[in-house]
Amino acid sequence: MVPEDCLTIILNGINSVTPSSLFKKKAGVTGNRLIIDNLVFEFNRYDNIFLTGAGKAAAYMAESIEKFIGDRITGGIVSVKYGHTANLKYVRQIEAGHPLPDSNSFAAGEKIFALLNKAGKNDLVIFLISGGGSSLMEKLPDNISPVQFQDITDQLVRSGANIAEINTVRISLSMLKGGKLANITYPADAVILLISDVPGDDPAIIASGPFYQNNIKQVSASEILSKYKIEYPSGLKKTDPSVLKKKYPHIILGRNDNALEAAKEKAKSIGYQTKIFHGGLTGELNLIADKICEEIISEKRSKRDKPVALLWGGEPTIKVTGKGTGGRNTHLALTILARLKDSLDYTFISSGTDGTDGPTDAAGAIVSSELWQKIADSGPDAVKHLHAFDSYNFFKITGSLIITGPTGTNVMDIACAII
């Protein structure tokens, strides 16, 4: 067993779902036609082609589209997280706040709203959506201030609410989300291209569904806020639901399962037996950590004839009570380290596929029984850092952070343990 194999397996999974890899499989130009998945768009039908969108991967998605259709693009705008820009020639990039919207998020929302509002019936809009789009593009009605919206979002992110609950509230308070951008775009043609960062790949939830409306009755925004004891500000009114004028096609280019399968193939190629737990990182983080530890211990006791690579995918929820620095992945890794200690020989890594874990420059962290032995006598106190929600600084001291930089994609998190 080689500890570095864990990182090799994870990175192979991430590389399989970058926009450049995905578009090679899903899109192409033949003569005067753009083909995306099973859809065909005749260039001579359109006066203008607008390329726009929002999300951590939006710039890299736009870069891939530019390589296909280049100067056929009339213009466009993508809103991305700070530092997640690409080399674009025809599309403007706006860097904005995540996970909380900032002034640039609202500026991006206004500009995207205005661009789509001028698209006519002889135009084509290619709209790019990936995780993070909910905070990177926003436009609010007059009765909601940016400060109120930011405060509600901040409380939800820290409360332990899952992404579907957070986005349900965002949709309720937004002029862009929950299908509202579809009505702004009408009567133009449009195709919506998505990289999914949500369990189940529901286009109503990815970036809060700016072109998609889920007609299934769900828990209301006010019920969700009440559940997490978040006050619905006095006088605040949710926006009216939209009746879609047109249902635009949505194509999911990449998802968490794709990354897991690619990671599995890499693990097999370097000599590991493999097992995937699809959605195994979805749910409350401490419960997830319990199950991961159980699986690691179980595999250690099984005495297989080859080393084993276990893979998990999804996105944990976590209620933050400490004032330290960290994200879901570093907190999960530190939790595993503190629970397993050096009771068996293992290596475990948890990583965000976008290259950033919470408000940090790390993608995640790698832990092992060997690391516990190193810190046991004179290293940083793992339990103390865990209780303070200060996983990032713990791993910074131990040199165990995984720093990839922006990867250009975002399909939730993946984790690997080798035993």
CSV table of C-alpha atoms in Angstrom, one decimal, residues 187-362:
chain,number,residue,atom,x,y,z
A,187,PRO,CA,-38.8,33.8,-26.9
A,188,ALA,CA,-35.2,33.0,-27.7
A,189,ASP,CA,-34.0,29.4,-28.1
A,190,ALA,CA,-31.8,28.1,-25.3
A,191,VAL,CA,-30.0,25.1,-24.1
A,192,ILE,CA,-28.9,24.7,-20.5
A,193,LEU,CA,-25.6,22.8,-19.9
A,194,LEU,CA,-25.0,21.6,-16.3
A,195,ILE,CA,-22.3,20.1,-14.2
A,196,SER,CA,-24.1,18.7,-11.2
A,197,ASP,CA,-23.1,19.3,-7.6
A,198,VAL,CA,-26.2,18.0,-6.0
A,199,PRO,CA,-27.4,14.5,-5.0
A,200,GLY,CA,-29.8,13.2,-7.5
A,201,ASP,CA,-28.7,15.8,-10.2
A,202,ASP,CA,-32.0,17.7,-9.9
A,203,PRO,CA,-31.8,20.7,-12.3
A,204,ALA,CA,-34.3,22.5,-10.0
A,205,ILE,CA,-31.6,22.4,-7.3
A,206,ILE,CA,-28.3,22.9,-9.2
A,207,ALA,CA,-27.6,26.7,-8.8
A,208,SER,CA,-31.2,27.0,-7.7
A,209,GLY,CA,-32.6,26.1,-11.1
A,210,PRO,CA,-32.6,29.5,-13.0
A,211,PHE,CA,-34.2,27.8,-16.0
A,212,TYR,CA,-36.0,25.0,-14.3
A,213,GLN,CA,-39.1,24.8,-12.1
A,214,ASN,CA,-39.9,21.8,-10.0
A,215,ASN,CA,-43.7,21.4,-9.8
A,216,ILE,CA,-43.5,18.9,-7.0
A,217,LYS,CA,-44.8,20.4,-3.8
A,218,GLN,CA,-41.9,20.9,-1.4
A,219,VAL,CA,-41.4,22.3,2.0
A,220,SER,CA,-41.7,26.1,1.9
A,221,ALA,CA,-38.9,28.6,2.5
A,222,SER,CA,-40.6,29.8,5.7
A,223,GLU,CA,-40.8,26.2,7.0
A,224,ILE,CA,-37.1,25.7,6.4
A,225,LEU,CA,-36.1,28.9,8.1
A,226,SER,CA,-38.3,28.0,11.1
A,227,LYS,CA,-36.7,24.5,11.2
A,228,TYR,CA,-33.2,26.1,11.7
A,229,LYS,CA,-34.5,28.9,13.9
A,230,ILE,CA,-33.7,31.6,11.4
A,231,GLU,CA,-35.9,34.7,11.6
A,232,TYR,CA,-37.7,35.6,8.4
A,233,PRO,CA,-37.2,39.4,8.5
A,234,SER,CA,-40.3,41.5,9.2
A,235,GLY,CA,-41.8,42.9,6.0
A,236,LEU,CA,-39.8,40.5,3.8
A,237,LYS,CA,-41.9,39.0,1.0
A,238,LYS,CA,-40.9,36.1,-1.2
A,239,THR,CA,-41.1,36.5,-4.9
A,240,ASP,CA,-44.1,35.1,-6.8
A,241,PRO,CA,-43.6,31.7,-8.4
A,242,SER,CA,-43.1,31.8,-12.2
A,243,VAL,CA,-45.2,29.9,-14.7
A,244,LEU,CA,-42.7,28.8,-17.4
A,245,LYS,CA,-43.4,30.2,-20.8
A,246,LYS,CA,-41.2,27.6,-22.3
A,247,LYS,CA,-39.4,24.5,-21.1
A,248,TYR,CA,-35.8,24.6,-22.2
A,249,PRO,CA,-33.7,21.4,-22.6
A,250,HIS,CA,-31.2,20.7,-19.8
A,251,ILE,CA,-28.2,18.5,-20.4
A,252,ILE,CA,-26.2,17.2,-17.5
A,253,LEU,CA,-22.6,16.9,-18.7
A,254,GLY,CA,-21.0,15.5,-15.6
A,255,ARG,CA,-21.9,14.2,-12.1
A,256,ASN,CA,-20.3,12.8,-9.0
A,257,ASP,CA,-20.8,9.2,-10.1
A,258,ASN,CA,-18.7,9.9,-13.2
A,259,ALA,CA,-15.8,10.9,-11.0
A,260,LEU,CA,-16.2,7.9,-8.8
A,261,GLU,CA,-16.2,5.5,-11.7
A,262,ALA,CA,-13.0,7.0,-13.1
A,263,ALA,CA,-11.4,6.9,-9.7
A,264,LYS,CA,-12.4,3.2,-9.4
A,265,GLU,CA,-10.8,2.4,-12.8
A,266,LYS,CA,-7.6,4.1,-11.8
A,267,ALA,CA,-7.5,2.2,-8.5
A,268,LYS,CA,-8.0,-1.1,-10.3
A,269,SER,CA,-5.2,-0.3,-12.8
A,270,ILE,CA,-2.7,0.2,-10.0
A,271,GLY,CA,-3.6,-3.0,-8.2
A,272,TYR,CA,-6.4,-2.3,-5.8
A,273,GLN,CA,-9.6,-4.1,-5.2
A,274,THR,CA,-12.3,-1.5,-5.2
A,275,LYS,CA,-15.7,-0.7,-3.7
A,276,ILE,CA,-17.8,2.4,-4.3
A,277,PHE,CA,-20.4,3.9,-1.9
A,278,HIS,CA,-22.4,6.1,-4.2
A,279,GLY,CA,-23.9,9.0,-2.2
A,280,GLY,CA,-21.8,7.8,0.8
A,281,LEU,CA,-20.8,11.3,1.7
A,282,THR,CA,-24.3,12.7,1.7
A,283,GLY,CA,-25.9,13.4,5.1
A,284,GLU,CA,-24.7,14.7,8.5
A,285,LEU,CA,-20.9,14.6,8.7
A,286,ASN,CA,-20.6,12.8,12.0
A,287,LEU,CA,-22.9,10.0,10.9
A,288,ILE,CA,-20.9,9.7,7.7
A,289,ALA,CA,-17.6,9.5,9.6
A,290,ASP,CA,-19.1,6.7,11.7
A,291,LYS,CA,-19.9,4.7,8.6
A,292,ILE,CA,-16.5,5.4,7.0
A,293,CYS,CA,-14.7,4.2,10.1
A,294,GLU,CA,-16.9,1.1,10.2
A,295,GLU,CA,-16.1,0.3,6.6
A,296,ILE,CA,-12.4,0.8,7.1
A,297,ILE,CA,-12.3,-1.4,10.1
A,298,SER,CA,-14.4,-4.1,8.4
A,299,GLU,CA,-12.2,-4.2,5.4
A,300,LYS,CA,-9.1,-4.4,7.6
A,301,ARG,CA,-10.5,-7.5,9.3
A,302,SER,CA,-11.6,-9.2,6.1
A,303,LYS,CA,-8.0,-10.1,5.2
A,304,ARG,CA,-8.3,-9.7,1.4
A,305,ASP,CA,-5.5,-11.0,-0.7
A,306,LYS,CA,-5.0,-7.5,-2.3
A,307,PRO,CA,-5.1,-4.0,-0.9
A,308,VAL,CA,-8.5,-2.3,-1.1
A,309,ALA,CA,-9.5,1.2,-2.2
A,310,LEU,CA,-12.8,2.4,-0.9
A,311,LEU,CA,-14.5,5.3,-2.6
A,312,TRP,CA,-17.3,7.6,-1.4
A,313,GLY,CA,-19.1,10.5,-3.1
A,314,GLY,CA,-21.5,13.2,-2.1
A,315,GLU,CA,-21.6,16.3,0.1
A,316,PRO,CA,-21.8,16.2,3.9
A,317,THR,CA,-23.8,18.7,5.9
A,318,ILE,CA,-22.2,20.2,9.0
A,319,LYS,CA,-23.4,22.6,11.7
A,320,VAL,CA,-20.6,24.9,12.4
A,321,THR,CA,-20.3,25.9,16.1
A,322,GLY,CA,-16.6,26.8,16.4
A,323,LYS,CA,-14.7,29.9,15.1
A,324,GLY,CA,-11.8,28.2,13.4
A,325,THR,CA,-11.0,27.8,9.7
A,326,GLY,CA,-11.8,24.8,7.6
A,327,GLY,CA,-14.3,23.2,5.3
A,328,ARG,CA,-16.3,19.9,5.0
A,329,ASN,CA,-13.5,17.9,3.6
A,330,THR,CA,-10.8,18.9,6.1
A,331,HIS,CA,-13.3,18.5,9.0
A,332,LEU,CA,-14.2,15.0,7.8
A,333,ALA,CA,-10.6,14.0,7.5
A,334,LEU,CA,-9.8,15.3,10.9
A,335,THR,CA,-12.8,13.5,12.4
A,336,ILE,CA,-11.6,10.2,10.8
A,337,LEU,CA,-8.1,10.8,12.1
A,338,ALA,CA,-9.3,11.4,15.7
A,339,ARG,CA,-11.6,8.4,15.7
A,340,LEU,CA,-9.2,5.8,14.1
A,341,LYS,CA,-6.0,7.1,15.7
A,342,ASP,CA,-3.3,4.5,15.0
A,343,SER,CA,-5.5,1.4,15.6
A,344,LEU,CA,-4.9,0.1,12.1
A,345,ASP,CA,-2.9,0.8,9.0
A,346,TYR,CA,-4.9,3.0,6.6
A,347,THR,CA,-4.7,6.2,4.5
A,348,PHE,CA,-7.8,8.4,3.9
A,349,ILE,CA,-8.3,11.5,1.8
A,350,SER,CA,-11.4,13.7,1.4
A,351,SER,CA,-11.4,16.4,-1.3
A,352,GLY,CA,-13.7,18.9,-2.9
A,353,THR,CA,-13.7,18.3,-6.7
A,354,ASP,CA,-13.6,22.1,-7.3
A,355,GLY,CA,-10.3,22.5,-5.6
A,356,THR,CA,-11.6,24.6,-2.8
A,357,ASP,CA,-12.9,23.4,0.6
A,358,GLY,CA,-15.1,26.1,2.2
A,359,PRO,CA,-13.4,29.5,2.6
A,360,THR,CA,-9.8,28.0,2.2
A,361,ASP,CA,-7.2,27.5,-0.5
A,362,ALA,CA,-7.2,23.7,0.1
